[in-house]
Structure formats: C-alpha cells, structure tokens
C-alpha cells in the first residue's frame, strides 16, 4: 500500500500527516504557521523524516484557504495568511522533494474527504459546509468537484441573508455573519446590547463571569439552560436554514454535510434549521436532500489533506 502525505495549512497551525489511501493515519506533526518560507522548510524537513521512517511517498496533498489556483499550484492571497502571496507551493515541493503534489482549497478538500470516506460516500451531488472560524462550502456535482472559473466556487459565506446583522466576509447580514464562530460572537454582542436589561441576559453575563466572549463559552452557557444563549444558536439556525434553502433550490443537492460548530452542537441547530427549510425551499427538492453532521468530525482537516493527495476527483 502506497504512502501519501497531507499538508493542512491553517492561519495558526500547519499539520503534516502521513498515511495510506485506506485511509489510515500513521503519524502527524503540527507546528505554528509562520511566513511561507519558514513554514515550507519545516514541512520539507518533516516529510524527509517520514521518508526515512516509512519509505517511499507517492504523493502530497495540500489543503489551504483561498484564493488560490489549484491548476497552477499557487497560493494567491488567503486573508488568514497575509504573508503568503503568490506562493508557488507545488513547484516548491517538486524542487525540494521531487514528489508529485496537488493544492486544493480547504473547503473543497473537506468535501472530497467526506465524499471518499465519510457522510458523502455513495452520493453524486453534495456540499460540505465548514462552519468554523468562517463559512465556506465544497461542492461535488455529478460526482465531480466543482471549483468554478477561478477556484472561488462555494464561497457561500458572502451571500447576504439580511440587510442588517453581524459582519462576516466583509458584509453585514451575510451567511458567514450568522453562521460561523466569529459571526456567532458578533451576533451575541449585538443582542447583548439590545437586551441588556432582560433577566436571561443578566444571567448570561453572570455565567460568563468576565471570561472572553467566544462561541465555546456561549455554547457552555447554552448547555446550562440559559435562554439568552440558546436564543443566539436558534437565530444562527434560522439563517442556516435560510442559506441552505438557497442551495437546495439552485443545486438540487442530495446531501449537505455540515462540519465544525454544527457537528459539535447539532441539537441546538437541527429543529429550527429544518423548520425554516420546510418553509423556504421547494418541497420536492428539499425532500431529496439529507442534512447531516460531518462523519469525520474533528479529524476532517487531517483526512482532507490526505484526500487531496489521492487525486480521485
């Protein structure tokens, strides 16, 4: 069985994973993402170490936020990596390792992983939503990854769902503003100001106990039964349903897989989301579309980079 390597480049951390196409993960190294030159030198050293321990490596898959060119293997200018501009990463690995490598947008990479090994297996038309720090989607249509004209397909976070609302993707009231980690915090801040004198809000502030306001803390307080915290997730779920309805009507998907926050807190989203979809989407299309949490869960970043190395779709 051939060895493959996945490189998952995030805004704060970079992971280098070696495994097989089964898939099986043999080892993983993780370090702080630095400038492109320092980061890529670290990655090359790790891969060379993997070669000495595990033998020949057939291919390298690279998962990174866009904008990027998967065709040319260039990371163009990701907003979460401001020092990475026009980085010819595929050429770099070719020159330093002489191993075939492939670059893919991170949301697309997650969609490929779920399609090959997760909840999207045996589907032909599906989407994967990241629902983490931001909101993006990977689209697989008619069994093929759909990248669009400039590798920018699936940027659903930019869709405006309301004229007003939390800022996400540089747009107030956007899908990402309502349905992302950063967006939920901003939504909570807005509602705290509006409802500052209500009993449930005062209880929320007391339970927060001067800790930093994060999605994690809002979720913890929601789990304690605080109605204000629960209402924040219900509002996010409302807009999740509205955004999903647009995709169902346009793309006639058979499955939508949602990762990140949704996977960890499905019970706080599901009922409201489905209620809104029933109201907003075409009934015939909605009945064909199943909405599920990520099968690969917290490990999807590792598997997504390996999935890109597979070069299957």
GROMACS .gro file of C-alpha atoms in nm:
model
  313
    1UNK     CA    1   0.000   0.000   0.000
    2UNK     CA    2   0.142   0.339  -0.103
    3UNK     CA    3   0.223   0.611   0.148
    4UNK     CA    4   0.068   0.955   0.095
    5UNK     CA    5   0.124   1.282   0.280
    6UNK     CA    6  -0.125   1.556   0.365
    7UNK     CA    7  -0.027   1.914   0.446
    8UNK     CA    8  -0.303   2.117   0.612
    9UNK     CA    9  -0.207   2.487   0.621
   10UNK     CA   10  -0.418   2.693   0.859
   11UNK     CA   11  -0.400   3.050   0.976
   12UNK     CA   12  -0.244   2.950   1.310
   13UNK     CA   13  -0.127   2.589   1.274
   14UNK     CA   14   0.013   2.367   0.999
   15UNK     CA   15  -0.021   1.989   1.015
   16UNK     CA   16   0.178   1.731   0.819
   17UNK     CA   17   0.020   1.386   0.810
   18UNK     CA   18   0.145   1.061   0.662
   19UNK     CA   19  -0.097   0.780   0.594
   20UNK     CA   20  -0.245   0.548   0.337
   21UNK     CA   21  -0.537   0.554   0.096
   22UNK     CA   22  -0.738   0.311   0.309
   23UNK     CA   23  -0.740   0.571   0.485
   24UNK     CA   24  -0.509   0.516   0.780
   25UNK     CA   25  -0.304   0.783   0.956
   26UNK     CA   26   0.045   0.669   1.062
   27UNK     CA   27   0.183   0.991   1.210
   28UNK     CA   28   0.114   1.363   1.240
   29UNK     CA   29   0.334   1.663   1.315
   30UNK     CA   30   0.184   2.002   1.399
   31UNK     CA   31   0.353   2.341   1.437
   32UNK     CA   32   0.275   2.713   1.431
   33UNK     CA   33   0.220   2.856   1.083
   34UNK     CA   34   0.486   3.118   1.012
   35UNK     CA   35   0.580   3.304   0.694
   36UNK     CA   36   0.570   3.087   0.382
   37UNK     CA   37   0.948   3.032   0.360
   38UNK     CA   38   0.987   2.913   0.722
   39UNK     CA   39   0.671   2.703   0.713
   40UNK     CA   40   0.761   2.522   0.391
   41UNK     CA   41   1.114   2.450   0.515
   42UNK     CA   42   0.960   2.287   0.826
   43UNK     CA   43   0.720   2.084   0.611
   44UNK     CA   44   1.004   1.957   0.389
   45UNK     CA   45   1.208   1.850   0.693
   46UNK     CA   46   0.912   1.660   0.836
   47UNK     CA   47   0.840   1.486   0.504
   48UNK     CA   48   1.206   1.384   0.469
   49UNK     CA   49   1.187   1.239   0.819
   50UNK     CA   50   0.872   1.049   0.718
   51UNK     CA   51   1.056   0.913   0.413
   52UNK     CA   52   1.335   0.774   0.632
   53UNK     CA   53   1.085   0.611   0.870
   54UNK     CA   54   0.808   0.493   0.637
   55UNK     CA   55   0.972   0.462   0.295
   56UNK     CA   56   0.860   0.594  -0.042
   57UNK     CA   57   0.588   0.863  -0.056
   58UNK     CA   58   0.372   0.856  -0.366
   59UNK     CA   59   0.206   1.198  -0.348
   60UNK     CA   60   0.142   1.507  -0.134
   61UNK     CA   61  -0.195   1.673  -0.087
   62UNK     CA   62  -0.206   2.036   0.028
   63UNK     CA   63  -0.516   2.192   0.184
   64UNK     CA   64  -0.520   2.570   0.228
   65UNK     CA   65  -0.764   2.859   0.234
   66UNK     CA   66  -0.814   3.055  -0.086
   67UNK     CA   67  -0.788   3.248  -0.307
   68UNK     CA   68  -0.557   3.001  -0.478
   69UNK     CA   69  -0.502   2.835  -0.813
   70UNK     CA   70  -0.536   2.459  -0.790
   71UNK     CA   71  -0.442   2.431  -1.159
   72UNK     CA   72  -0.112   2.618  -1.120
   73UNK     CA   73  -0.043   2.512  -0.762
   74UNK     CA   74  -0.019   2.869  -0.632
   75UNK     CA   75  -0.147   3.010  -0.301
   76UNK     CA   76  -0.253   3.359  -0.409
   77UNK     CA   77  -0.359   3.570  -0.108
   78UNK     CA   78  -0.557   3.399   0.173
   79UNK     CA   79  -0.694   3.658   0.420
   80UNK     CA   80  -0.591   3.436   0.713
   81UNK     CA   81  -0.233   3.415   0.577
   82UNK     CA   82  -0.143   3.778   0.497
   83UNK     CA   83   0.227   3.698   0.447
   84UNK     CA   84   0.152   3.427   0.189
   85UNK     CA   85   0.120   3.595  -0.151
   86UNK     CA   86   0.169   3.410  -0.482
   87UNK     CA   87   0.344   3.116  -0.316
   88UNK     CA   88   0.426   2.851  -0.579
   89UNK     CA   89   0.387   2.567  -0.333
   90UNK     CA   90   0.355   2.276  -0.578
   91UNK     CA   91   0.670   2.390  -0.760
   92UNK     CA   92   0.850   2.420  -0.423
   93UNK     CA   93   0.774   2.060  -0.322
   94UNK     CA   94   0.864   1.942  -0.670
   95UNK     CA   95   1.205   2.107  -0.648
   96UNK     CA   96   1.283   2.013  -0.286
   97UNK     CA   97   1.130   1.664  -0.266
   98UNK     CA   98   1.066   1.551  -0.625
   99UNK     CA   99   0.724   1.421  -0.516
  100UNK     CA  100   0.403   1.491  -0.709
  101UNK     CA  101   0.184   1.730  -0.510
  102UNK     CA  102  -0.159   1.888  -0.552
  103UNK     CA  103  -0.312   2.201  -0.399
  104UNK     CA  104  -0.678   2.240  -0.309
  105UNK     CA  105  -0.900   2.491  -0.134
  106UNK     CA  106  -0.963   2.373   0.224
  107UNK     CA  107  -1.344   2.355   0.193
  108UNK     CA  108  -1.307   2.158  -0.130
  109UNK     CA  109  -1.059   1.926   0.040
  110UNK     CA  110  -1.309   1.859   0.320
  111UNK     CA  111  -1.580   1.784   0.064
  112UNK     CA  112  -1.351   1.534  -0.110
  113UNK     CA  113  -1.272   1.361   0.222
  114UNK     CA  114  -1.639   1.327   0.315
  115UNK     CA  115  -1.718   1.210  -0.039
  116UNK     CA  116  -1.447   0.941  -0.034
  117UNK     CA  117  -1.461   0.824   0.328
  118UNK     CA  118  -1.741   0.997   0.517
  119UNK     CA  119  -2.103   1.102   0.509
  120UNK     CA  120  -2.093   1.182   0.136
  121UNK     CA  121  -1.995   0.834   0.026
  122UNK     CA  122  -2.226   0.695  -0.245
  123UNK     CA  123  -2.363   1.040  -0.336
  124UNK     CA  124  -2.327   1.228  -0.664
  125UNK     CA  125  -2.445   1.577  -0.565
  126UNK     CA  126  -2.338   1.706  -0.225
  127UNK     CA  127  -2.197   2.005  -0.040
  128UNK     CA  128  -1.976   2.031   0.265
  129UNK     CA  129  -2.005   2.341   0.488
  130UNK     CA  130  -1.704   2.431   0.701
  131UNK     CA  131  -1.898   2.629   0.971
  132UNK     CA  132  -1.584   2.706   1.174
  133UNK     CA  133  -1.396   3.033   1.204
  134UNK     CA  134  -1.566   3.125   0.876
  135UNK     CA  135  -1.819   2.965   0.642
  136UNK     CA  136  -1.736   2.813   0.307
  137UNK     CA  137  -1.856   2.518   0.103
  138UNK     CA  138  -1.705   2.247  -0.111
  139UNK     CA  139  -1.933   2.132  -0.392
  140UNK     CA  140  -1.937   1.793  -0.561
  141UNK     CA  141  -2.178   1.792  -0.854
  142UNK     CA  142  -2.242   1.490  -1.075
  143UNK     CA  143  -1.956   1.312  -0.897
  144UNK     CA  144  -1.702   1.584  -0.977
  145UNK     CA  145  -1.553   1.858  -0.761
  146UNK     CA  146  -1.686   2.193  -0.882
  147UNK     CA  147  -1.425   2.470  -0.849
  148UNK     CA  148  -1.575   2.738  -1.074
  149UNK     CA  149  -1.391   2.963  -1.319
  150UNK     CA  150  -1.129   3.087  -1.070
  151UNK     CA  151  -1.135   2.833  -0.784
  152UNK     CA  152  -1.388   3.050  -0.599
  153UNK     CA  153  -1.700   2.833  -0.620
  154UNK     CA  154  -1.866   2.760  -0.288
  155UNK     CA  155  -1.798   3.095  -0.116
  156UNK     CA  156  -2.144   3.081   0.040
  157UNK     CA  157  -2.040   3.293   0.338
  158UNK     CA  158  -2.058   3.602   0.116
  159UNK     CA  159  -2.431   3.561   0.043
  160UNK     CA  160  -2.630   3.836   0.216
  161UNK     CA  161  -2.923   3.687   0.407
  162UNK     CA  162  -3.043   4.006   0.578
  163UNK     CA  163  -2.991   4.380   0.523
  164UNK     CA  164  -2.869   4.403   0.882
  165UNK     CA  165  -2.677   4.168   1.106
  166UNK     CA  166  -2.330   4.068   1.219
  167UNK     CA  167  -2.043   4.136   0.983
  168UNK     CA  168  -1.895   3.835   0.807
  169UNK     CA  169  -1.696   3.814   0.486
  170UNK     CA  170  -1.687   4.199   0.484
  171UNK     CA  171  -2.065   4.214   0.454
  172UNK     CA  172  -2.323   4.289   0.725
  173UNK     CA  173  -2.601   4.030   0.744
  174UNK     CA  174  -2.404   3.774   0.544
  175UNK     CA  175  -2.437   3.397   0.573
  176UNK     CA  176  -2.095   3.387   0.742
  177UNK     CA  177  -2.203   3.668   0.976
  178UNK     CA  178  -2.480   3.450   1.114
  179UNK     CA  179  -2.323   3.105   1.072
  180UNK     CA  180  -1.959   3.095   1.181
  181UNK     CA  181  -1.764   3.107   1.504
  182UNK     CA  182  -1.674   3.473   1.463
  183UNK     CA  183  -2.023   3.555   1.342
  184UNK     CA  184  -2.198   3.396   1.639
  185UNK     CA  185  -1.981   3.602   1.878
  186UNK     CA  186  -2.070   3.922   1.689
  187UNK     CA  187  -2.438   3.824   1.688
  188UNK     CA  188  -2.421   3.769   2.064
  189UNK     CA  189  -2.259   4.113   2.116
  190UNK     CA  190  -2.536   4.281   1.915
  191UNK     CA  191  -2.814   4.106   2.108
  192UNK     CA  192  -2.644   4.174   2.445
  193UNK     CA  193  -2.665   4.548   2.377
  194UNK     CA  194  -3.028   4.525   2.264
  195UNK     CA  195  -3.141   4.310   2.558
  196UNK     CA  196  -2.902   4.426   2.830
  197UNK     CA  197  -3.173   4.469   3.097
  198UNK     CA  198  -3.356   4.140   3.044
  199UNK     CA  199  -3.333   3.872   3.315
  200UNK     CA  200  -3.190   3.600   3.086
  201UNK     CA  201  -2.928   3.841   2.953
  202UNK     CA  202  -2.821   3.942   3.304
  203UNK     CA  203  -2.796   3.572   3.394
  204UNK     CA  204  -2.584   3.514   3.082
  205UNK     CA  205  -2.343   3.792   3.179
  206UNK     CA  206  -2.319   3.649   3.531
  207UNK     CA  207  -2.246   3.298   3.399
  208UNK     CA  208  -1.986   3.437   3.158
  209UNK     CA  209  -1.811   3.566   3.471
  210UNK     CA  210  -1.572   3.806   3.293
  211UNK     CA  211  -1.438   3.535   3.061
  212UNK     CA  212  -1.373   3.627   2.698
  213UNK     CA  213  -1.684   3.602   2.484
  214UNK     CA  214  -1.630   3.307   2.248
  215UNK     CA  215  -1.858   3.062   2.071
  216UNK     CA  216  -1.724   2.797   2.311
  217UNK     CA  217  -1.836   2.999   2.616
  218UNK     CA  218  -2.175   3.082   2.461
  219UNK     CA  219  -2.222   2.708   2.397
  220UNK     CA  220  -2.128   2.619   2.756
  221UNK     CA  221  -2.381   2.868   2.892
  222UNK     CA  222  -2.645   2.739   2.649
  223UNK     CA  223  -2.583   2.388   2.786
  224UNK     CA  224  -2.659   2.526   3.134
  225UNK     CA  225  -3.006   2.616   3.004
  226UNK     CA  226  -2.966   2.994   2.977
  227UNK     CA  227  -3.240   3.110   2.741
  228UNK     CA  228  -3.042   3.404   2.602
  229UNK     CA  229  -2.750   3.180   2.498
  230UNK     CA  230  -2.992   2.927   2.346
  231UNK     CA  231  -3.161   3.208   2.151
  232UNK     CA  232  -2.829   3.301   1.988
  233UNK     CA  233  -2.794   2.949   1.844
  234UNK     CA  234  -3.161   2.947   1.743
  235UNK     CA  235  -3.109   3.268   1.547
  236UNK     CA  236  -2.799   3.124   1.382
  237UNK     CA  237  -3.002   2.812   1.298
  238UNK     CA  238  -3.274   3.027   1.140
  239UNK     CA  239  -3.024   3.175   0.896
  240UNK     CA  240  -2.856   2.840   0.843
  241UNK     CA  241  -3.192   2.710   0.723
  242UNK     CA  242  -3.244   3.013   0.502
  243UNK     CA  243  -2.899   2.980   0.342
  244UNK     CA  244  -2.931   2.606   0.290
  245UNK     CA  245  -3.268   2.659   0.120
  246UNK     CA  246  -3.100   2.874  -0.146
  247UNK     CA  247  -2.850   2.597  -0.224
  248UNK     CA  248  -3.119   2.329  -0.230
  249UNK     CA  249  -3.324   2.529  -0.481
  250UNK     CA  250  -3.029   2.616  -0.705
  251UNK     CA  251  -2.826   2.293  -0.696
  252UNK     CA  252  -3.087   2.025  -0.612
  253UNK     CA  253  -2.841   1.853  -0.375
  254UNK     CA  254  -2.895   1.508  -0.230
  255UNK     CA  255  -2.682   1.568   0.079
  256UNK     CA  256  -2.543   1.863   0.274
  257UNK     CA  257  -2.276   1.781   0.532
  258UNK     CA  258  -2.200   2.043   0.796
  259UNK     CA  259  -1.880   2.040   0.999
  260UNK     CA  260  -1.732   2.243   1.281
  261UNK     CA  261  -1.973   2.407   1.523
  262UNK     CA  262  -2.277   2.230   1.375
  263UNK     CA  263  -2.121   1.887   1.422
  264UNK     CA  264  -2.044   1.966   1.787
  265UNK     CA  265  -2.385   2.124   1.861
  266UNK     CA  266  -2.632   1.971   1.616
  267UNK     CA  267  -2.914   1.959   1.873
  268UNK     CA  268  -2.909   2.340   1.903
  269UNK     CA  269  -2.950   2.390   1.527
  270UNK     CA  270  -3.136   2.100   1.373
  271UNK     CA  271  -3.503   2.160   1.455
  272UNK     CA  272  -3.505   2.532   1.374
  273UNK     CA  273  -3.296   2.477   1.061
  274UNK     CA  274  -3.532   2.208   0.927
  275UNK     CA  275  -3.838   2.420   1.009
  276UNK     CA  276  -3.701   2.709   0.802
  277UNK     CA  277  -3.603   2.480   0.513
  278UNK     CA  278  -3.956   2.341   0.507
  279UNK     CA  279  -4.089   2.697   0.477
  280UNK     CA  280  -3.828   2.839   0.236
  281UNK     CA  281  -3.713   2.564  -0.001
  282UNK     CA  282  -3.904   2.393  -0.279
  283UNK     CA  283  -4.068   2.094  -0.112
  284UNK     CA  284  -3.987   1.846  -0.386
  285UNK     CA  285  -3.617   1.942  -0.383
  286UNK     CA  286  -3.596   1.959  -0.002
  287UNK     CA  287  -3.738   1.607   0.030
  288UNK     CA  288  -3.445   1.476  -0.174
  289UNK     CA  289  -3.182   1.649   0.040
  290UNK     CA  290  -3.048   1.499   0.363
  291UNK     CA  291  -2.862   1.729   0.603
  292UNK     CA  292  -2.613   1.560   0.834
  293UNK     CA  293  -2.314   1.644   1.056
  294UNK     CA  294  -1.961   1.562   0.942
  295UNK     CA  295  -1.875   1.193   0.974
  296UNK     CA  296  -1.503   1.269   1.002
  297UNK     CA  297  -1.562   1.523   1.279
  298UNK     CA  298  -1.263   1.686   1.445
  299UNK     CA  299  -1.021   1.483   1.228
  300UNK     CA  300  -1.151   1.616   0.898
  301UNK     CA  301  -0.853   1.851   0.850
  302UNK     CA  302  -0.616   1.554   0.856
  303UNK     CA  303  -0.824   1.339   0.625
  304UNK     CA  304  -0.898   1.627   0.386
  305UNK     CA  305  -0.529   1.683   0.310
  306UNK     CA  306  -0.481   1.310   0.252
  307UNK     CA  307  -0.789   1.310   0.027
  308UNK     CA  308  -0.627   1.575  -0.196
  309UNK     CA  309  -0.319   1.351  -0.227
  310UNK     CA  310  -0.548   1.075  -0.358
  311UNK     CA  311  -0.632   1.292  -0.663
  312UNK     CA  312  -0.954   1.096  -0.716
  313UNK     CA  313  -1.199   1.369  -0.827
   0.00000   0.00000   0.00000
